[in-house]
Short mmCIF file of C-alpha atoms and ligand atoms in Angstrom, two decimals:
data_model
loop_
_atom_site.label_atom_id
_atom_site.label_comp_id
_atom_site.label_asym_id
_atom_site.label_seq_id
_atom_site.Cartn_x
_atom_site.Cartn_y
_atom_site.Cartn_z
CA MET A 1 31.71 -1.20 -0.57
CA LYS A 2 30.68 -2.34 -4.00
CA ALA A 3 27.48 -4.04 -5.83
CA ASP A 4 26.04 -3.91 -9.17
CA VAL A 5 22.78 -2.72 -7.88
CA VAL A 6 22.47 -0.55 -4.69
CA VAL A 7 18.18 -1.26 -2.92
CA ILE A 8 17.61 1.76 -1.05
CA GLY A 9 14.90 0.83 1.49
CA ALA A 10 13.73 -2.60 2.44
CA GLY A 11 10.25 -2.49 2.74
CA LEU A 12 7.69 -4.43 0.34
CA ILE A 13 9.18 -2.77 -2.84
CA GLY A 14 12.67 -3.19 -2.02
CA ALA A 15 12.45 -6.46 -0.89
CA HIS A 16 10.88 -7.94 -3.92
CA THR A 17 13.36 -5.99 -5.95
CA ALA A 18 16.44 -7.37 -4.19
CA VAL A 19 14.76 -10.97 -4.71
CA GLN A 20 14.38 -10.20 -8.10
CA LEU A 21 17.66 -8.83 -9.11
CA VAL A 22 19.72 -11.75 -7.07
CA GLU A 23 17.58 -14.23 -8.93
CA LYS A 24 19.39 -12.39 -12.19
CA GLY A 25 22.57 -12.98 -10.78
CA LEU A 26 23.36 -9.46 -9.86
CA ARG A 27 25.33 -8.32 -6.73
CA VAL A 28 22.76 -6.64 -4.58
CA MET A 29 23.23 -4.34 -1.52
CA LEU A 30 19.93 -3.40 0.57
CA VAL A 31 20.74 -0.44 2.50
CA ASP A 32 18.01 0.39 5.40
CA PRO A 33 18.88 1.80 8.87
CA ALA A 34 16.21 -0.13 10.20
CA SER A 35 15.10 -3.99 10.35
CA PRO A 36 13.06 -5.36 6.89
CA GLY A 37 9.61 -5.33 7.21
CA GLY A 38 9.87 -3.53 10.73
CA GLU A 39 7.36 -1.17 12.66
CA GLN A 40 8.98 1.78 10.94
CA ALA A 41 7.73 0.64 7.30
CA ALA A 42 4.33 0.75 5.79
CA SER A 43 4.99 -2.84 4.88
CA TYR A 44 4.68 -3.89 8.24
CA GLY A 45 1.09 -2.77 9.90
CA ASN A 46 -1.01 -2.61 6.70
CA ALA A 47 -4.18 -4.19 6.12
CA ALA A 48 -2.70 -7.17 4.09
CA TRP A 49 -5.12 -6.90 1.34
CA ILE A 50 -3.64 -8.33 -2.03
CA SER A 51 -6.47 -6.67 -3.77
CA SER A 52 -6.19 -6.51 -7.63
CA HIS A 53 -9.24 -4.66 -7.65
CA SER A 54 -7.96 -1.70 -5.76
CA VAL A 55 -7.97 0.45 -9.14
CA LEU A 56 -9.61 3.46 -7.76
CA PRO A 57 -7.53 6.37 -7.06
CA PRO A 58 -8.33 7.86 -3.22
CA ALA A 59 -9.41 10.98 -5.00
CA SER A 60 -12.98 10.57 -6.78
CA PRO A 61 -15.07 13.06 -8.41
CA GLY A 62 -16.79 15.21 -5.84
CA VAL A 63 -14.12 14.43 -3.15
CA TRP A 64 -13.53 18.35 -2.71
CA LYS A 65 -16.78 18.63 -0.79
CA GLN A 66 -15.45 16.67 1.97
CA VAL A 67 -12.52 19.46 2.32
CA PRO A 68 -14.42 21.51 5.10
CA LYS A 69 -14.79 18.33 7.04
CA TRP A 70 -11.30 16.97 6.81
CA LEU A 71 -10.13 20.57 8.06
CA ILE A 72 -12.70 20.54 11.34
CA ASP A 73 -12.70 17.12 12.30
CA PRO A 74 -9.26 15.83 13.18
CA LEU A 75 -10.31 12.27 14.10
CA GLY A 76 -12.41 11.83 10.79
CA PRO A 77 -11.25 8.93 8.16
CA LEU A 78 -9.31 11.49 6.33
CA SER A 79 -7.85 14.56 7.81
CA VAL A 80 -4.93 17.04 7.20
CA ARG A 81 -2.93 18.18 10.47
CA VAL A 82 -3.56 21.94 10.10
CA SER A 83 -0.07 22.58 10.85
CA HIS A 84 1.08 20.65 8.08
CA LEU A 85 -1.38 22.13 5.59
CA PRO A 86 0.85 25.09 4.10
CA ARG A 87 3.30 22.19 3.14
CA ALA A 88 0.89 19.85 1.95
CA LEU A 89 -1.60 22.49 0.03
CA PRO A 90 0.21 22.03 -3.56
CA TRP A 91 -0.07 18.21 -3.26
CA LEU A 92 -3.93 18.35 -1.99
CA LEU A 93 -4.85 20.65 -4.90
CA ARG A 94 -3.21 18.16 -7.22
CA TYR A 95 -5.07 15.10 -5.46
CA LEU A 96 -8.46 16.95 -5.62
CA THR A 97 -7.95 17.84 -9.41
CA SER A 98 -6.33 14.31 -10.26
CA ALA A 99 -9.37 12.02 -10.97
CA ASN A 100 -12.05 14.94 -10.55
CA THR A 101 -13.94 13.34 -13.83
CA ASP A 102 -15.42 10.14 -14.81
CA GLU A 103 -12.94 9.83 -17.60
CA LYS A 104 -9.93 10.65 -15.45
CA LEU A 105 -11.02 8.17 -12.85
CA ARG A 106 -11.38 5.56 -15.66
CA THR A 107 -8.04 6.34 -16.90
CA ILE A 108 -6.24 6.17 -13.67
CA ALA A 109 -8.01 3.00 -12.88
CA GLY A 110 -7.03 1.40 -16.19
CA HIS A 111 -3.35 2.07 -15.12
CA LEU A 112 -3.78 0.48 -11.72
CA ARG A 113 -5.45 -2.55 -13.17
CA ALA A 114 -2.43 -3.15 -15.59
CA LEU A 115 -0.05 -3.02 -12.39
CA LEU A 116 -2.26 -5.31 -10.38
CA VAL A 117 -4.16 -7.44 -12.84
CA ASP A 118 -2.70 -10.90 -11.50
CA ALA A 119 -1.14 -9.93 -8.05
CA PRO A 120 -2.40 -12.81 -6.09
CA ALA A 121 -0.88 -15.24 -8.57
CA LEU A 122 2.36 -13.29 -8.90
CA HIS A 123 2.69 -13.16 -5.15
CA ALA A 124 1.82 -17.09 -4.69
CA GLU A 125 4.40 -17.74 -7.42
CA ILE A 126 7.38 -15.87 -5.53
CA ALA A 127 6.13 -16.86 -2.07
CA ARG A 128 6.44 -20.46 -3.43
CA ARG A 129 10.07 -19.74 -4.67
CA THR A 130 11.31 -18.16 -1.39
CA GLY A 131 9.53 -20.61 1.00
CA LEU A 132 6.79 -18.24 2.22
CA SER A 133 3.81 -19.76 0.89
CA HIS A 134 2.29 -20.09 4.52
CA LEU A 135 2.36 -16.31 4.31
CA ILE A 136 0.17 -15.78 1.16
CA ASP A 137 -3.81 -16.96 0.46
CA GLU A 138 -4.15 -16.31 -3.17
CA LYS A 139 -7.69 -17.62 -3.16
CA SER A 140 -9.13 -16.04 -0.17
CA GLY A 141 -11.06 -13.42 -2.03
CA LEU A 142 -12.32 -10.25 -0.16
CA MET A 143 -15.58 -8.80 0.99
CA HIS A 144 -17.03 -5.32 1.35
CA VAL A 145 -20.06 -4.68 3.03
CA TYR A 146 -22.61 -1.88 3.45
CA ARG A 147 -25.57 -1.25 5.84
CA ASP A 148 -27.97 -2.04 2.73
CA ARG A 149 -28.40 -2.10 -0.96
CA ALA A 150 -29.03 1.51 -1.00
CA ALA A 151 -25.61 2.31 0.44
CA TYR A 152 -23.62 -0.02 -2.07
CA GLU A 153 -25.89 1.28 -4.97
CA ALA A 154 -24.61 4.86 -3.91
CA ASP A 155 -20.78 3.52 -4.32
CA SER A 156 -22.05 2.38 -7.77
CA LEU A 157 -19.62 4.10 -10.01
CA GLY A 158 -16.62 2.51 -8.64
CA TRP A 159 -18.32 -1.15 -8.86
CA ASP A 160 -19.35 0.03 -12.42
CA ILE A 161 -15.71 0.82 -13.21
CA ARG A 162 -14.40 -2.36 -11.59
CA ARG A 163 -16.83 -4.45 -13.77
CA ASP A 164 -15.85 -2.75 -16.93
CA LEU A 165 -12.50 -3.67 -16.17
CA GLY A 166 -13.44 -7.28 -16.23
CA ILE A 167 -13.44 -7.62 -12.27
CA ALA A 168 -16.20 -10.11 -11.14
CA CYS A 169 -17.88 -8.52 -8.19
CA GLU A 170 -20.86 -10.89 -6.70
CA GLU A 171 -23.65 -9.36 -4.73
CA VAL A 172 -23.97 -11.25 -1.58
CA GLU A 173 -27.60 -10.68 0.16
CA ALA A 174 -28.51 -10.54 3.95
CA ASP A 175 -29.00 -14.16 4.74
CA GLU A 176 -25.93 -15.27 2.73
CA LEU A 177 -23.77 -12.31 4.23
CA ALA A 178 -24.65 -14.07 7.79
CA ARG A 179 -23.64 -17.17 6.85
CA LEU A 180 -20.34 -16.48 5.19
CA GLN A 181 -19.44 -13.98 8.10
CA PRO A 182 -21.21 -14.93 11.14
CA ASN A 183 -19.31 -12.95 13.62
CA LEU A 184 -20.05 -9.82 11.72
CA THR A 185 -22.80 -7.47 13.38
CA ARG A 186 -26.15 -7.61 11.66
CA ASP A 187 -26.00 -3.99 11.12
CA TYR A 188 -24.62 -4.79 7.56
CA SER A 189 -27.04 -6.48 5.53
CA PHE A 190 -25.53 -6.35 1.97
CA GLY A 191 -21.90 -7.70 0.68
CA VAL A 192 -19.95 -7.77 -2.45
CA TYR A 193 -17.37 -10.53 -2.80
CA VAL A 194 -14.41 -10.20 -5.16
CA PRO A 195 -13.01 -13.89 -5.80
CA GLU A 196 -10.07 -12.87 -7.50
CA ALA A 197 -8.46 -10.99 -4.78
CA GLY A 198 -5.86 -12.58 -1.95
CA GLN A 199 -4.65 -11.81 1.50
CA CYS A 200 -0.96 -11.92 2.93
CA LEU A 201 -1.03 -13.45 6.45
CA ASN A 202 1.55 -11.20 7.86
CA PRO A 203 2.95 -8.70 5.69
CA GLY A 204 6.08 -7.81 8.08
CA ALA A 205 7.05 -11.57 8.01
CA TYR A 206 6.63 -11.68 4.35
CA CYS A 207 8.91 -8.66 3.74
CA ALA A 208 11.33 -9.66 6.44
CA GLY A 209 11.13 -13.66 4.82
CA LEU A 210 11.94 -11.92 1.29
CA VAL A 211 14.81 -10.08 2.33
CA ALA A 212 16.44 -13.23 4.31
CA HIS A 213 16.11 -15.03 0.75
CA ALA A 214 17.84 -12.64 -1.02
CA GLU A 215 20.46 -12.50 1.53
CA LYS A 216 20.69 -16.21 1.17
CA HIS A 217 21.27 -16.04 -2.22
CA GLY A 218 23.83 -13.49 -2.31
CA ALA A 219 22.54 -9.90 -1.37
CA ARG A 220 24.26 -8.21 1.32
CA ARG A 221 22.61 -5.45 3.85
CA ILE A 222 23.83 -2.65 5.54
CA SER A 223 22.30 -0.74 8.39
CA ALA A 224 22.52 2.52 7.11
CA GLY A 225 20.71 5.56 5.61
CA ALA A 226 21.12 6.69 2.03
CA VAL A 227 21.66 10.36 1.88
CA GLY A 228 22.58 11.29 -1.73
CA PHE A 229 24.52 10.06 -5.08
CA SER A 230 27.71 10.60 -6.61
CA LYS A 231 27.83 10.65 -10.39
CA ARG A 232 30.21 11.46 -12.88
CA GLY A 233 29.29 12.75 -16.60
CA GLY A 234 25.25 12.37 -15.48
CA LYS A 235 25.96 8.90 -14.72
CA LEU A 236 25.87 7.31 -11.19
CA GLN A 237 29.16 6.11 -9.54
CA ALA A 238 28.30 5.74 -6.04
CA VAL A 239 25.07 5.82 -3.57
CA LEU A 240 26.02 7.78 -0.57
CA THR A 241 25.20 6.37 2.94
CA THR A 242 25.43 7.25 6.41
CA GLN A 243 28.37 4.33 6.66
CA GLY A 244 30.19 5.60 3.44
CA GLU A 245 29.73 5.27 -0.41
CA ILE A 246 28.94 2.27 -1.98
CA THR A 247 30.11 2.13 -5.71
CA CYS A 248 27.35 0.88 -8.15
CA GLY A 249 26.07 0.73 -11.60
CA ALA A 250 22.83 1.14 -10.51
CA ALA A 251 20.25 2.25 -7.67
CA VAL A 252 16.73 1.75 -6.92
CA ILE A 253 14.95 4.46 -4.51
CA ALA A 254 12.30 2.35 -2.33
CA THR A 255 12.12 4.48 0.59
CA GLY A 256 8.57 4.78 0.99
CA ALA A 257 7.10 8.02 2.33
CA ARG A 258 10.71 9.31 2.67
CA SER A 259 11.61 9.31 -1.20
CA GLY A 260 11.26 12.60 -1.78
CA ALA A 261 14.67 13.89 -1.26
CA LEU A 262 16.41 11.54 -2.78
CA SER A 263 14.39 11.57 -6.14
CA ALA A 264 14.87 15.39 -6.15
CA GLN A 265 18.87 14.53 -5.87
CA ALA A 266 18.08 12.16 -8.88
CA GLY A 267 16.50 15.12 -10.71
CA ASP A 268 12.81 14.42 -10.34
CA ARG A 269 10.79 16.85 -7.70
CA VAL A 270 7.87 14.49 -6.95
CA PRO A 271 4.66 15.61 -5.11
CA LEU A 272 4.91 12.97 -2.45
CA GLU A 273 2.80 13.08 0.74
CA SER A 274 2.49 10.80 3.90
CA GLU A 275 -1.06 9.57 4.30
CA ARG A 276 -0.56 8.17 7.84
CA GLY A 277 -2.61 5.15 8.88
CA TYR A 278 -3.20 3.56 11.73
CA HIS A 279 -4.19 -0.22 13.14
CA PHE A 280 -5.29 -1.98 16.39
CA MET A 281 -4.82 -5.37 16.65
CA VAL A 282 -6.26 -8.27 18.85
CA GLU A 283 -3.62 -11.02 19.32
CA GLY A 284 -4.63 -14.48 19.49
CA GLY A 285 -5.48 -17.71 17.14
CA SER A 286 -7.77 -18.68 14.80
CA ASN A 287 -10.82 -19.15 17.13
CA LEU A 288 -11.01 -15.51 17.67
CA PRO A 289 -14.50 -14.21 16.66
CA GLY A 290 -13.21 -11.94 13.64
CA PRO A 291 -14.01 -12.30 10.21
CA SER A 292 -13.88 -15.13 7.78
CA THR A 293 -12.71 -13.62 4.69
CA ALA A 294 -11.25 -9.77 5.09
CA VAL A 295 -13.79 -7.15 5.23
CA MET A 296 -13.75 -3.71 4.21
CA ILE A 297 -16.31 -1.88 5.99
CA GLY A 298 -17.96 0.62 3.76
CA ASP A 299 -19.15 3.10 5.90
CA ARG A 300 -16.41 2.98 8.49
CA LYS A 301 -13.56 3.05 5.69
CA VAL A 302 -11.64 0.34 7.63
CA VAL A 303 -10.50 -2.87 6.46
CA ILE A 304 -10.56 -6.08 9.12
CA SER A 305 -8.43 -8.94 8.11
CA ARG A 306 -7.41 -12.08 10.01
CA LEU A 307 -3.59 -12.51 10.08
CA GLU A 308 -1.45 -14.82 11.49
CA GLN A 309 -1.06 -12.84 14.92
CA GLY A 310 -4.62 -12.26 15.21
CA VAL A 311 -7.56 -9.69 14.02
CA ARG A 312 -6.27 -6.37 12.57
CA CYS A 313 -8.23 -3.21 11.83
CA ALA A 314 -6.50 -0.63 9.80
CA GLY A 315 -7.70 2.41 8.50
CA GLN A 316 -7.50 6.13 8.41
CA VAL A 317 -5.95 8.86 6.37
CA GLU A 318 -3.98 11.59 8.29
CA ILE A 319 -2.00 13.80 6.03
CA ALA A 320 0.77 14.47 8.38
CA SER A 321 4.68 14.60 8.05
CA PRO A 322 6.02 11.02 8.94
CA ASP A 323 8.20 12.34 11.74
CA THR A 324 5.17 14.19 13.72
CA LYS A 325 4.05 12.33 16.95
CA ALA A 326 1.41 9.48 16.05
CA ASP A 327 -2.15 10.63 17.40
CA TRP A 328 -3.14 7.35 19.00
CA ARG A 329 -6.53 8.53 19.51
CA ARG A 330 -7.07 7.28 15.80
CA ALA A 331 -5.81 3.85 16.93
CA GLU A 332 -8.60 3.88 19.38
CA ILE A 333 -10.97 4.78 17.07
CA MET A 334 -9.82 1.73 14.82
CA ARG A 335 -10.59 -0.18 18.10
CA GLN A 336 -13.93 1.22 18.43
CA HIS A 337 -14.66 0.20 14.52
CA LEU A 338 -13.30 -3.29 15.20
CA SER A 339 -15.75 -3.44 18.21
CA ALA A 340 -18.73 -2.48 17.00
CA ALA A 341 -18.28 -4.82 13.35
CA PHE A 342 -17.27 -7.89 15.49
CA PRO A 343 -19.21 -7.36 18.90
CA SER A 344 -18.21 -10.92 20.09
CA LEU A 345 -14.63 -9.94 19.86
CA ASP A 346 -13.08 -8.96 23.18
CA THR A 347 -11.03 -5.61 22.10
CA SER A 348 -10.16 -4.69 25.67
CA GLU A 349 -6.32 -5.10 24.85
CA GLY A 350 -4.65 -4.57 21.70
CA ARG A 351 -1.38 -3.83 19.92
CA VAL A 352 -1.50 -0.09 17.83
CA TRP A 353 0.82 1.08 15.20
CA MET A 354 0.80 4.13 12.82
CA GLY A 355 2.50 4.20 9.43
CA SER A 356 3.12 6.47 6.30
CA ARG A 357 1.70 5.51 2.78
CA PRO A 358 3.76 6.77 0.59
CA SER A 359 1.35 8.84 -1.49
CA THR A 360 1.08 10.72 -5.24
CA PRO A 361 -1.83 13.11 -5.90
CA ASP A 362 -3.05 10.65 -8.33
CA GLY A 363 -2.58 7.30 -6.60
CA LEU A 364 -0.33 5.89 -8.92
CA PRO A 365 3.46 4.99 -8.04
CA VAL A 366 6.40 6.42 -9.57
CA ILE A 367 8.23 3.66 -11.31
CA GLY A 368 11.10 4.01 -13.97
CA PRO A 369 14.68 5.74 -14.61
CA ALA A 370 15.62 8.94 -12.77
CA SER A 371 15.90 11.92 -15.06
CA GLY A 372 18.93 13.58 -13.73
CA VAL A 373 21.28 10.56 -12.95
CA SER A 374 21.39 7.76 -15.53
CA GLY A 375 21.48 4.48 -13.17
CA VAL A 376 18.93 5.48 -10.88
CA TYR A 377 15.38 4.06 -10.82
CA HIS A 378 12.49 5.26 -8.99
CA SER A 379 10.15 2.77 -7.21
CA PHE A 380 8.32 4.74 -4.86
CA GLY A 381 4.67 6.50 -4.16
CA HIS A 382 2.94 2.93 -3.98
CA GLY A 383 0.30 4.78 -1.52
CA HIS A 384 -2.69 2.50 -0.54
CA VAL A 385 -1.53 -0.44 -2.94
CA GLY A 386 2.04 -1.08 -1.92
CA LEU A 387 1.50 -4.67 -1.06
CA VAL A 388 -0.61 -5.47 -3.79
CA SER A 389 1.78 -3.79 -6.13
CA SER A 390 4.99 -4.83 -4.91
CA ALA A 391 5.75 -8.32 -6.46
CA ARG A 392 5.18 -6.58 -10.08
CA SER A 393 7.22 -3.59 -9.03
CA GLY A 394 10.09 -5.91 -7.97
CA ARG A 395 10.12 -7.40 -11.38
CA LEU A 396 9.63 -4.15 -13.39
CA ASN A 397 12.62 -2.84 -11.79
CA ALA A 398 14.84 -5.82 -12.34
CA GLN A 399 13.52 -5.55 -15.78
CA LEU A 400 14.54 -1.90 -16.25
CA ILE A 401 18.05 -2.60 -14.57
CA ILE A 402 18.83 -5.61 -17.06
CA GLY A 403 17.64 -3.78 -20.19
CA GLU A 404 14.71 -5.86 -20.56
CA LYS A 405 11.43 -4.46 -22.15
CA PRO A 406 9.05 -3.83 -19.14
CA GLU A 407 6.04 -6.17 -19.10
CA ILE A 408 3.62 -3.21 -18.92
CA ASP A 409 3.89 0.29 -20.10
CA LEU A 410 5.43 2.37 -17.82
CA ALA A 411 4.60 5.78 -19.38
CA PRO A 412 1.47 6.62 -16.83
CA PHE A 413 4.07 5.83 -13.79
CA SER A 414 6.88 8.13 -15.10
CA ALA A 415 8.10 10.97 -12.66
CA ALA A 416 7.79 13.19 -15.80
CA ARG A 417 4.22 13.16 -15.55
CA PHE A 418 4.27 15.92 -12.63
C1 FAD B 1 -3.08 1.54 7.61
C2 FAD B 1 -2.44 0.92 6.24
C3 FAD B 1 -3.15 0.10 5.31
C4 FAD B 1 -2.43 -0.25 4.22
N1 FAD B 1 -3.51 -1.42 3.77
C5 FAD B 1 -2.86 -1.80 2.44
C6 FAD B 1 -3.15 -2.89 1.89
O1 FAD B 1 -4.17 -3.80 2.49
N2 FAD B 1 -3.02 -3.35 0.53
C7 FAD B 1 -2.03 -2.89 0.02
O2 FAD B 1 -1.73 -3.18 -1.18
N3 FAD B 1 -1.17 -1.95 0.65
C8 FAD B 1 -1.64 -1.47 1.82
N4 FAD B 1 -1.05 -0.13 2.28
C9 FAD B 1 -0.03 0.33 1.53
C10 FAD B 1 1.33 -0.33 1.73
O3 FAD B 1 1.61 -0.76 3.29
C11 FAD B 1 2.18 0.78 1.15
O4 FAD B 1 2.06 1.31 -0.15
C12 FAD B 1 3.68 -0.01 1.11
O5 FAD B 1 3.78 -0.85 2.38
C13 FAD B 1 5.08 0.85 0.96
O6 FAD B 1 6.14 0.25 0.64
P1 FAD B 1 7.69 0.57 0.50
O7 FAD B 1 8.43 -0.43 0.40
O8 FAD B 1 7.27 1.63 -0.55
O9 FAD B 1 7.87 1.70 1.62
P2 FAD B 1 7.84 1.25 3.28
O10 FAD B 1 7.02 -0.22 3.74
O11 FAD B 1 7.43 2.14 4.17
O12 FAD B 1 9.43 0.72 3.51
C14 FAD B 1 10.58 2.01 3.27
C15 FAD B 1 11.61 1.54 3.78
O13 FAD B 1 12.88 2.56 3.60
C16 FAD B 1 13.45 2.65 4.64
N5 FAD B 1 14.21 3.90 4.41
C17 FAD B 1 13.50 5.36 4.61
N6 FAD B 1 14.41 6.23 4.51
C18 FAD B 1 15.81 5.77 4.19
C19 FAD B 1 16.91 5.80 3.60
N7 FAD B 1 17.09 7.16 3.41
N8 FAD B 1 17.88 5.07 3.39
C20 FAD B 1 17.61 3.75 3.38
N9 FAD B 1 16.55 3.75 3.79
C21 FAD B 1 15.36 4.17 4.15
C22 FAD B 1 12.67 2.65 6.08
O14 FAD B 1 13.40 2.21 6.85
C23 FAD B 1 11.37 1.41 5.34
O15 FAD B 1 12.10 0.21 5.71
C24 FAD B 1 -1.60 0.33 3.37
C25 FAD B 1 -0.88 1.35 4.36
C26 FAD B 1 -1.31 1.66 5.73
C27 FAD B 1 -0.67 2.74 6.07
#
C-alpha cells in the first residue's frame, strides 16, 4: 500500500485533515480500526459546542483546593479513579501547576483564542464545501446560566479574560432568560449569552460526512490500527499497521486519547491523559421541551444541547484509562441534571455514552512536527475543545505537510513544551 500522506485516526481531527489534504491534491490513506465518528471516538458523543470562547484551560488558579474532593467523591463532576492514580499522578501535578497564576491563565487563553477565534465561520465554510451545511449552525450563539448574579460574579475572572480577548458576552437578567429559555427551570435566574459561538447538530454524522467527502475525492480508508513507523536516516518510510505497511512521505497522528504510544515512537513523550466524559440523550424531534440555545449549567458543570437526534446532556471528567469499563452511574447523573434543568422533558428513557477527551495538562493540543521522525506530524490532545478546534487543526496539518507557513504561530502547541 502507498500514499502521499497517512492520516492515523478518523475522528474529527483526522477527518478535517483528510479533507484539507485531498483538496490540495494529495493521495491520502485514512487508517482507523473503527468507523469514522463512531461511538469509540470522542468526536461522536461530545456536547456539540463550536465555542470560540472556550479559551480557559480546565485547571484554573486555586483548582488544587478541589483535589481531596476528586478523590473522595467518585461521582463528582471531576474525579480520578483511585486505581489509575499512580499512573495519572505526574500528569495531575502538571495540570495543577499549568495555569495556577493569573498570568499563566491569560497566556493559555491567548493561545487558545488564536486557535479558535473564527471557528464557527471556518466550520460553516467547510460544511458548505462538503455538503454538510445542515449540520452546522454558525450563528446559534451559546448560553451559560447561573442560579443568580452572585454565582456569575464568583466566576468573573474567566469572563474578564474573555472580554479582554474581545469576546462579546451579554448579561441576561431573569425575565429575559425566561423568555429566551422557556423550558429551563426558574432555579436559574441569570445568564451570559455569547453571540459569536456556534453549534454542530450531530458531531458523529459531521465526522462521518467529512470522511465520506474525502473518500469521494480520492482518499482511501483501511480498517486497521497503526502500530508504529518505519524510518530510514530519521525520515519516515512507512506507517506500520495491523493490516501491513503503508509507504508514505508523511503521516499525521490523530488518534485522540490513544496517541501517547505513537507519539513516543515518533520521538515525543507527551503527558496525555484520558478525561472521560458521559452523555445522556433523550431522542426525539424539535418539539422536545429542551433548550432553545445550547446551555452550560454553571453549577452542574454540564452542557445541554438540542441536536438532530434529540436533547443531549454531556459532561463529567473522570480521569481513567480509556480501556476500563464505563461507570454508567455517571450517565445517570447526566440524566438527573437534564431532568432538573428541564423539568418538563421526559427523561425516563434515553441513550447513554462514554468517551475519552484526549487531554494535555495545560489544555493546549499538540500540533506540529515530531522531533524523532521527519515526516510525522502530531495532531492530538485537543481535550475539551476538539470539535471547535478541528477545522483549524486540519488546515494547520495540511499547511505543515505541503510546506506552507502555518496560519498561526505553532510554538505554543509544540510537543517540545513538555
Ligand atoms: C462529554 C464530552 C463533551 C465534549 N464537548 C465538546 C464540545 O462541546 N466542543 C468541543 O469542541 N469539544 C468537546 N469535547 C471534546 C472533543 O469531543 C474531543 O476533543 C475531540 O472529539 C477529539 O477528536 P480526535 O479526533 O482527536 O479523537 P477521537 O474523536 O477520539 O478520534 C480518534 C480516532 O482514532 C482512532 N484510533 C485510536 N487508536 C488508533 C490507532 N492505533 N490506529 C488508528 N486509529 C486509531 C479511534 O478509533 C478514533 O476513531 C467533548 C468531549 C467529551 C468526552
